[in-house]
Coordinates of C-alpha atoms in Angstrom, one line a residue:
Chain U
X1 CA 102.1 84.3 105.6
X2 CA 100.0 87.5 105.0
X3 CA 98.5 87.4 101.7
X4 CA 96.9 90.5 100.3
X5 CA 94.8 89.3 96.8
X6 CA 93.3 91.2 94.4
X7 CA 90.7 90.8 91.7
X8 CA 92.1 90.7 88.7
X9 CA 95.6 90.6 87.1
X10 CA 94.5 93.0 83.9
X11 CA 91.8 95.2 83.3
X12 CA 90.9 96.6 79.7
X13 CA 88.2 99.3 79.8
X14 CA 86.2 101.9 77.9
X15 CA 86.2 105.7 78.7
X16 CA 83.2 106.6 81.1
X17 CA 83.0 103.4 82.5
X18 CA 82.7 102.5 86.2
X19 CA 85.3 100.0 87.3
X20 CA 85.7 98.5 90.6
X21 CA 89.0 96.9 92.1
X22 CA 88.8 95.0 94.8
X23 CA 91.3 93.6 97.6
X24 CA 91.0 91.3 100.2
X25 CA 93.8 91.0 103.2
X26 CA 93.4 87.8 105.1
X27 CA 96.0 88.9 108.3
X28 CA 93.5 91.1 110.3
X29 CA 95.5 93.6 109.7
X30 CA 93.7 97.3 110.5
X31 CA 94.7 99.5 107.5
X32 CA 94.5 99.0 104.0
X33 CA 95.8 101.1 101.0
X34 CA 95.5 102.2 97.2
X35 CA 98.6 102.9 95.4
X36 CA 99.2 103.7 91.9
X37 CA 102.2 102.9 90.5
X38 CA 103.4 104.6 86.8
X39 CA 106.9 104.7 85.8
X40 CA 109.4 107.2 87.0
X41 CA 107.0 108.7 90.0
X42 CA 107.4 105.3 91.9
X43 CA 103.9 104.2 94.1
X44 CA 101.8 107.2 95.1
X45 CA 98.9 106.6 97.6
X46 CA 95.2 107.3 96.0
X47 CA 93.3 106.4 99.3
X48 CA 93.7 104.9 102.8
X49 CA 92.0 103.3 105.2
X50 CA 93.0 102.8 109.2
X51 CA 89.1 101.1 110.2
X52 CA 86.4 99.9 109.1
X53 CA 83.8 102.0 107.3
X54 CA 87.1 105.1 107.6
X55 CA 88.9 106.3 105.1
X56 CA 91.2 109.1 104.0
X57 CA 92.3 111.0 101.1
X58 CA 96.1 109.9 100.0
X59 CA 98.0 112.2 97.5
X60 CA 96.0 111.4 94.6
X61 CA 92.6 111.1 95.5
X62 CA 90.9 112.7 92.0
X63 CA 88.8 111.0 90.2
X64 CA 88.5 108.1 92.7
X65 CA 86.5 106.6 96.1
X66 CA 86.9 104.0 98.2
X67 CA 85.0 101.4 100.4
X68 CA 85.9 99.6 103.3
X69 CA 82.4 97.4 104.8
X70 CA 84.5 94.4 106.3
X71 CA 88.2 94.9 107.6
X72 CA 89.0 92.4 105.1
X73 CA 88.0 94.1 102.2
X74 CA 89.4 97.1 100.5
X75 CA 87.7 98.4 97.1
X76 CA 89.0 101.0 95.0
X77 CA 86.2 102.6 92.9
X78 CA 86.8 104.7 89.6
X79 CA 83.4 106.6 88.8
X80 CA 84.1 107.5 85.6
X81 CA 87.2 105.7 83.8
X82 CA 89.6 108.5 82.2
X83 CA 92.8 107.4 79.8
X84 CA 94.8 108.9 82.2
X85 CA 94.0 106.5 84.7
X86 CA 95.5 103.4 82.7
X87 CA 97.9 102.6 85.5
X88 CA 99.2 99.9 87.8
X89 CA 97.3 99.8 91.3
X90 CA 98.6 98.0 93.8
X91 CA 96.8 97.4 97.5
X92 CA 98.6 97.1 100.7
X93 CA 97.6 96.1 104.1
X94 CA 99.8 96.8 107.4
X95 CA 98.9 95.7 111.2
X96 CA 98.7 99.1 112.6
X97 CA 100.7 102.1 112.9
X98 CA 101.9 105.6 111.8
X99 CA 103.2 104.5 108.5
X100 CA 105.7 102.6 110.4
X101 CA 104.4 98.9 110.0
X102 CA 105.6 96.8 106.9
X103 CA 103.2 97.0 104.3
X104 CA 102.0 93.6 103.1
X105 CA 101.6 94.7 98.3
X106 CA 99.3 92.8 96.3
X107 CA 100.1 91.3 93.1
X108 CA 99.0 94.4 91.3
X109 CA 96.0 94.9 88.6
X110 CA 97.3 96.5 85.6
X111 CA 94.1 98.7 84.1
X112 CA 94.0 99.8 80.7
X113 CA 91.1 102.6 80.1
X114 CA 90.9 102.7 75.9
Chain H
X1 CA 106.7 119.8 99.4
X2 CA 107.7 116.1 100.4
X3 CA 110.4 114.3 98.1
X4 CA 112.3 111.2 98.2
X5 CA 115.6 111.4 95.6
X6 CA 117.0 108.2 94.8
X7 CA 118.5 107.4 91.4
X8 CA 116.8 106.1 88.7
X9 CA 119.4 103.1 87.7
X10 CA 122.3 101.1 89.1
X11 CA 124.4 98.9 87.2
X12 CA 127.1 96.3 89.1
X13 CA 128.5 92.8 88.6
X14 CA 127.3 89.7 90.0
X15 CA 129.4 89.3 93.6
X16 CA 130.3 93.0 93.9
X17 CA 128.7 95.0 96.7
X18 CA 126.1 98.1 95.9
X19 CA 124.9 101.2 97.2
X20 CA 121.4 102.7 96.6
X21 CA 120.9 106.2 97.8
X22 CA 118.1 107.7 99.5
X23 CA 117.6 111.5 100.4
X24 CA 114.1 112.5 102.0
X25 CA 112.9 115.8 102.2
X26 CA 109.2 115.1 104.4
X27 CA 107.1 116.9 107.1
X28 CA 107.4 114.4 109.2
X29 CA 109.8 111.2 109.7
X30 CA 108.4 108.0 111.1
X31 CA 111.6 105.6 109.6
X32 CA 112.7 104.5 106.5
X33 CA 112.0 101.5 105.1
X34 CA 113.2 99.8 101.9
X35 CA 110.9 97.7 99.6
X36 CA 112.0 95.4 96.5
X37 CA 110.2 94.7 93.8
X38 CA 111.0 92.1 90.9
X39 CA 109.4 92.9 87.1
X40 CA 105.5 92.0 87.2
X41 CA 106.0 91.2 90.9
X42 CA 104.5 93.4 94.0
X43 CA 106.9 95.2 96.3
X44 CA 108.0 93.4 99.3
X45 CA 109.6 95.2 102.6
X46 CA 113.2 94.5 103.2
X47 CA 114.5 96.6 106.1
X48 CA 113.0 99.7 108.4
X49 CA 115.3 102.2 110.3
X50 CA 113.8 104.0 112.7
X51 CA 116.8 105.6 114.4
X52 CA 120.6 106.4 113.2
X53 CA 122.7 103.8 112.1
X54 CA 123.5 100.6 110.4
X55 CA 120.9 97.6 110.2
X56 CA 122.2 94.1 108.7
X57 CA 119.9 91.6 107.5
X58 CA 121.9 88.7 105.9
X59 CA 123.4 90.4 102.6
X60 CA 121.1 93.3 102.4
X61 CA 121.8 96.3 104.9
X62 CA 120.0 99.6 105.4
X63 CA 121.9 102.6 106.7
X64 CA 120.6 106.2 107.9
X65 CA 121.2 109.8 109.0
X66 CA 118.2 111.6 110.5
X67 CA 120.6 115.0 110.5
X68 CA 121.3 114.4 107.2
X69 CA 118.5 113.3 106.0
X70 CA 119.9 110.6 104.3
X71 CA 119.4 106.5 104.4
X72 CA 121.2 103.5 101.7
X73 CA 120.5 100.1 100.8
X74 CA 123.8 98.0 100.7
X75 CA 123.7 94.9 98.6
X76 CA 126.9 92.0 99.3
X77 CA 127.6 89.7 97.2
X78 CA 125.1 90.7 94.6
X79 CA 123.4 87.9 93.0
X80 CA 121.3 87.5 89.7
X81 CA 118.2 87.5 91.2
X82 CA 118.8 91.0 92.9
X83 CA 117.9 92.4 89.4
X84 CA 114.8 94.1 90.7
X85 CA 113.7 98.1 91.7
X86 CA 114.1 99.2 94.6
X87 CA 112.4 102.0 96.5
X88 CA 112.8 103.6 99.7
X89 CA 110.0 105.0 102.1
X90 CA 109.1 107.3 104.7
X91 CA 106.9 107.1 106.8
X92 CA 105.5 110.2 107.8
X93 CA 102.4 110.3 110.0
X94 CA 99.0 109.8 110.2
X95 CA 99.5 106.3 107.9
X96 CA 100.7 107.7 105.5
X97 CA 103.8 106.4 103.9
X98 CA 105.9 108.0 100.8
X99 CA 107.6 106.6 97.9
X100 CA 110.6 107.1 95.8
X101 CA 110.6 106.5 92.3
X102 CA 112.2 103.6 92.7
X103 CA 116.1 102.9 91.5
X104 CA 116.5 100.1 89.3
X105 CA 119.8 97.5 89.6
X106 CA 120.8 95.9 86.8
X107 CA 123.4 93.2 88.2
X108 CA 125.7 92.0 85.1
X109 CA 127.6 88.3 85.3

């Protein structure tokens, strides 16, 4: 069974703040993603990664980075925490691909920015 | 730009059979997939159609028209615990994959 974990369930934090979210995949799979999820615009993709130490801009990539040091290991890095990122972020992982290959969700962190 | 329409909310009875629409307007087309995903759950992959036609997995099948662009999700014998959203997918190149918005199915006993 893949299993795609991430750090924490809920996330409250304060305006300015960095916050790091962090997923781990444990199916070898090559690419990883960040997706937002808010309601009534469905999941839209913040950053993607297909290798190690690679990564691409998705649709949303504002106000966020990303690293990828071990092919495990996915983090999703929010410089400076605005409101409007209070959001659902979910990580996926798929084996390879051209957006073809299931993609393997996370449980989700919900994060709060007050 | 890239769109996926499907509609926002569904409402059947338990043991009737349910369609969930999906037009795509994308730059590129690399299949459709369908995802579920339960309240405070993550989204897990249902069926993928690459090519025209009707695929069947158990009660769920997956339907689509690459002229039209145009794919479904077909629910049988609808159950409680299909109360969930549902969101199709295109995949459109270079990894990237997009969303709908998601269609929510309330199923009624």
């Amino acid at each position: 069974d893949v299993k795609v974990t991430q750090s924490s369930r809920y996330l409250v934090k304060r305006t300015g703040e960095k916050v790091f979210l962090e997923c781990v995949q444990d199916m070898d799979h090559e690419n990883m993603f960040w997706y937002r999820q808010d309601p009534g615009l469905g999941l839209r993709l913040i950053y993607f990664s297909y290798d190690v130490k690679m990564k691409e801009k998705g649709d949303i990539p504002e106000g966020y980075s990303v690293s990828r040091e071990k092919k495990e290991r996915f983090s999703l890095i929010l410089e400076s925490a605005s409101t409007n990122q209070t959001s659902m972020y979910l990580c996926a992982s798929s084996l390879s691909g051209q957006g073809t290959d299931t993609q393997y969700f996370g449980p989700g962190t919900r994060l709060t920015v007050l | 730009g890239q769109s996926l329409e499907q509609p926002s909310e569904v409402t059947a009875v338990e043991g009737a059979i349910v369609q969930i629409n999906c037009t795509y307007q994308t730059s590129g087309f690399y299949g459709l997939s369908w995802y579920q995903q339960h309240d405070g759950g993550a989204p897990t992959f249902l069926s993928y159609n690459a090519l025209d036609g009707l695929e069947e997995t158990g009660r769920f099948s997956s339907f689509l028209s690459r002229s039209d662009s145009y794919g479904y999700l077909l629910l049988q014998e609808l159950q409680m615990k299909d109360s969930a959203s549902y969101f199709c997918a295109v995949g459109t190149g270079g990894f990237k994959t997009i969303f709908g918005a998601g269609t929510r199915l309330f199923v009624k006993a």
